[in-house]
mmCIF file of C-alpha atoms and ligand atoms in Angstrom:
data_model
loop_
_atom_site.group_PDB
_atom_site.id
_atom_site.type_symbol
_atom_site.label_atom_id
_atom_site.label_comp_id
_atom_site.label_asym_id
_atom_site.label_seq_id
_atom_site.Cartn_x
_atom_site.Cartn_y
_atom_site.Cartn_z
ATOM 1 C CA UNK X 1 0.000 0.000 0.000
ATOM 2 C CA UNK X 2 1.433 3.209 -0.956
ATOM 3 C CA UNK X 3 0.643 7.070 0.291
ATOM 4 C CA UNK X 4 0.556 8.215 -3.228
ATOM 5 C CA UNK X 5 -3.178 8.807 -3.531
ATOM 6 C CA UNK X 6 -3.004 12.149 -5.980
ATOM 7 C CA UNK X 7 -0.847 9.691 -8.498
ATOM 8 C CA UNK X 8 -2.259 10.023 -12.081
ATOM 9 C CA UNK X 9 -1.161 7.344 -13.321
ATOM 10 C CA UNK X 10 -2.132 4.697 -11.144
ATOM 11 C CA UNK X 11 -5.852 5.326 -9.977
ATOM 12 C CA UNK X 12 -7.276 2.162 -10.435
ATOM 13 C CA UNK X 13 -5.231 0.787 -7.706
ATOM 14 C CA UNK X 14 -6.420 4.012 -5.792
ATOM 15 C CA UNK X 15 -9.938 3.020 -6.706
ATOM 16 C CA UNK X 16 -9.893 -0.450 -5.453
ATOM 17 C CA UNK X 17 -9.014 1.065 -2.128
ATOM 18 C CA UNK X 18 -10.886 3.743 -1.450
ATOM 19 C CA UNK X 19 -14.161 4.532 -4.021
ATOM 20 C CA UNK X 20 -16.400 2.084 -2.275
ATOM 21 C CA UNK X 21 -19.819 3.462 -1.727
ATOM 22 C CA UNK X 22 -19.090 3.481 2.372
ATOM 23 C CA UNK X 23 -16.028 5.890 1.473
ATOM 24 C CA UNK X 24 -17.464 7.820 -1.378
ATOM 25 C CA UNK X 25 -20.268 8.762 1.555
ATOM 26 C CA UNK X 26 -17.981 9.517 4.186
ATOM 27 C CA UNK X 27 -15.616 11.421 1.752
ATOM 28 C CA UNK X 28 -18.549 13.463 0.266
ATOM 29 C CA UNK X 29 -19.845 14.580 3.775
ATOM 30 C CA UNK X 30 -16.109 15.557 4.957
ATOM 31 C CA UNK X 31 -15.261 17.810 2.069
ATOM 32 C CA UNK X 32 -18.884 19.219 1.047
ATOM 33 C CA UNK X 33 -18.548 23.001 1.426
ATOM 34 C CA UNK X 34 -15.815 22.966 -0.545
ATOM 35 C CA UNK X 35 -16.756 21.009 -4.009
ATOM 36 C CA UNK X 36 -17.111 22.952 -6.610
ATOM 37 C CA UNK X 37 -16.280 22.044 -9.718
ATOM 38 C CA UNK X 38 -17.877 18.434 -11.199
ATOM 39 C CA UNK X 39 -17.469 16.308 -14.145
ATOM 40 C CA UNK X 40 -19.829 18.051 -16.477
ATOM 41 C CA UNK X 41 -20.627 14.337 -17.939
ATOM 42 C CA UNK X 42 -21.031 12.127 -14.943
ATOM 43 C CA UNK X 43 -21.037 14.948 -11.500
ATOM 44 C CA UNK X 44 -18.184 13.149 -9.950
ATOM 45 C CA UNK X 45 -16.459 15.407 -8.034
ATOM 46 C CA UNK X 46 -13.222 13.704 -8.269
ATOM 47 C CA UNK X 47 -12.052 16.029 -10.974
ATOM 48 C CA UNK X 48 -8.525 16.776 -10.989
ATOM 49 C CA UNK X 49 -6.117 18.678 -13.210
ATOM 50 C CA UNK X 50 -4.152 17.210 -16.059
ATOM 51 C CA UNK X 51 -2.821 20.555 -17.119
ATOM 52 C CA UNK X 52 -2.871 23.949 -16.464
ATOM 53 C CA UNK X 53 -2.046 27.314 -17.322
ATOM 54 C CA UNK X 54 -2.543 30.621 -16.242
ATOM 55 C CA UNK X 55 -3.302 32.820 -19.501
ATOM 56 C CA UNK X 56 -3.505 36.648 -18.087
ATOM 57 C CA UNK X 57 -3.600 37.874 -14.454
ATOM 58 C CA UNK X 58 -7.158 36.602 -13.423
ATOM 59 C CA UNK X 59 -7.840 33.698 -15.377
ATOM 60 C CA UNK X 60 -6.310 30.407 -15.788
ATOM 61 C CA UNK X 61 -6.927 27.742 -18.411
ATOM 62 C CA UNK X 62 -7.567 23.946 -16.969
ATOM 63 C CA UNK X 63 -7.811 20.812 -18.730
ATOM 64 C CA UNK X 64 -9.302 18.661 -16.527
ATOM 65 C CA UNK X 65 -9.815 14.845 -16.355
ATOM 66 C CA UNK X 66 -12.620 12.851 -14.797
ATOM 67 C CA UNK X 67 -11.010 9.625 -12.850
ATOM 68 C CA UNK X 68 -15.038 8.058 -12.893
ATOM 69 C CA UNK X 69 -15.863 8.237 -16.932
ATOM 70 C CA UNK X 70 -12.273 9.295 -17.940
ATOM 71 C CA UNK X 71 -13.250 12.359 -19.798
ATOM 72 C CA UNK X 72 -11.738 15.486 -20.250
ATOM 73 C CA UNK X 73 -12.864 18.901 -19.823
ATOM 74 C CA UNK X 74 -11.093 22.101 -20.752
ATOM 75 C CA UNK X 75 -12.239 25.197 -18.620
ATOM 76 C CA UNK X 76 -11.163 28.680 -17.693
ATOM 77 C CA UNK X 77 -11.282 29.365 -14.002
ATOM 78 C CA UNK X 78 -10.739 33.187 -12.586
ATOM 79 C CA UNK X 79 -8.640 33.522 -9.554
ATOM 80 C CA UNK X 80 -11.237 33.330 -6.571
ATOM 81 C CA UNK X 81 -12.488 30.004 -8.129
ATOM 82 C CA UNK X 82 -9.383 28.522 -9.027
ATOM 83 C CA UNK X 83 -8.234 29.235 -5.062
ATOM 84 C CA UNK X 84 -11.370 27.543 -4.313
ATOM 85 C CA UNK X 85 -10.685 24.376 -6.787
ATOM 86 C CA UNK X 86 -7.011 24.138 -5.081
ATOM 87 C CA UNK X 87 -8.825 23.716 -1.885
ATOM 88 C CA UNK X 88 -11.250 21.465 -2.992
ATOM 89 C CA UNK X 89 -7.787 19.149 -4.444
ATOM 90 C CA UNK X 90 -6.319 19.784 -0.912
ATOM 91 C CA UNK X 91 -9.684 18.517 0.785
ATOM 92 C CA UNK X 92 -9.723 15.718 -0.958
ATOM 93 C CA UNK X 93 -6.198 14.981 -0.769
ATOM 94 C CA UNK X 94 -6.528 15.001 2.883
ATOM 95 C CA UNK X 95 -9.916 12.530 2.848
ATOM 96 C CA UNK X 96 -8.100 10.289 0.736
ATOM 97 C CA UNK X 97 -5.255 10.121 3.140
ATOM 98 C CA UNK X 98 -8.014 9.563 6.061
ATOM 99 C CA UNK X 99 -9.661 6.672 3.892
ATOM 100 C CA UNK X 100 -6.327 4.955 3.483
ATOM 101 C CA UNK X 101 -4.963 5.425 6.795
ATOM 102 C CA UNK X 102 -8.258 3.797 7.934
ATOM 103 C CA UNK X 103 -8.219 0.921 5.376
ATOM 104 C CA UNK X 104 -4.270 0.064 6.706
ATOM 105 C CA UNK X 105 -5.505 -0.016 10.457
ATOM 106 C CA UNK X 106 -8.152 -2.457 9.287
ATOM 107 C CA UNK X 107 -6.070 -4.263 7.145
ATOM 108 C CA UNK X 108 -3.783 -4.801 9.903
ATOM 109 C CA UNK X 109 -5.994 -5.394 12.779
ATOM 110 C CA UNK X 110 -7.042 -8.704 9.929
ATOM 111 C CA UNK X 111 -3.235 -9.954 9.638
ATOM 112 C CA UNK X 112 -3.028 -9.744 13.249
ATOM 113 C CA UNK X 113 -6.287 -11.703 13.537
ATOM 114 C CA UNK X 114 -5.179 -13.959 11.041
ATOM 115 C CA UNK X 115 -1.848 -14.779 12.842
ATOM 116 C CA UNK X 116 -3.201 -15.200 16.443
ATOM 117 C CA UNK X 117 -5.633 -17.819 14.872
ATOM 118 C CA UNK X 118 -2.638 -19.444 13.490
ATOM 119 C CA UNK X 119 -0.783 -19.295 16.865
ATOM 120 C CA UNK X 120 -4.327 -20.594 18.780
ATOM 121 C CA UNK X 121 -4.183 -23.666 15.723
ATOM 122 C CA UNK X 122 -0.777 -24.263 17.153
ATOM 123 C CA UNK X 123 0.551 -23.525 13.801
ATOM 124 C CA UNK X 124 2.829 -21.409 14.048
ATOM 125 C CA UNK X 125 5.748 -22.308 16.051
ATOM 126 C CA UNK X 126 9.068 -20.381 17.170
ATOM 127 C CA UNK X 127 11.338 -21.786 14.154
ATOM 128 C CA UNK X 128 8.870 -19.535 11.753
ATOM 129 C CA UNK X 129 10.690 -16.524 12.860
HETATM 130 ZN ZN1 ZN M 201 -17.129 11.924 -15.147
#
């Protein structure tokens, strides 16, 4: 399990671990106030930058890609949204991180499980180590 949950190139992995309905739920009510933008074809909210620019002052120019239906949507953002749309990325960063940290606990509380069963079974003996 790896920490790198704002990878683009590996989100299925991601998705495996985290985008169960329990966590979509849990995720949705922790960052609320501060989604903003949505895939325009599906509403995910999962939207994240592929590429960006910032084309004068006030405005910047986004391409961004939908993790959900895997299309891709080129916007222009002015500054108080775009500050709003980083926090929204940082919000979810930091759910994402929550969700994982949460999944590891459980995973491990299971391999401990799993091992004391073993060591109940008399199965596993001191020579294993
Ligand atoms: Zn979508």
């Amino acid at each position: 399990v790896h920490i790198e949950v704002f990878s683009f190139s590996d989100e299925c992995a991601i998705e495996t671990l985290v985008f169960g309905e329990a966590a979509r739920q849990a995720r949705k009510a922790a960052i609320a106030p501060a989604v903003e933008l949505c895939c325009r074809d599906c509403g995910s909210d999962l939207v994240t930058p592929l590429r960006w620019e910032q084309t004068d002052e006030e405005t910047w120019y986004l391409a961004l890609r939908c993790p959900e239906c895997e299309s891709v949507d080129d916007i222009v953002l002015g500054r108080s949204t775009m500050e709003r749309f980083i926090a929204q990325l940082h919000a979810q960063k930091r759910a994402l991180i929550a969700d994982l940290r949460h999944w590891e606990r459980a995973r491990f509380r299971e391999d401990v499980e799993r091992l004391l069963a073993l060591v109940d079974a008399d199965l596993v003996v001191a020579d294993d180590f």
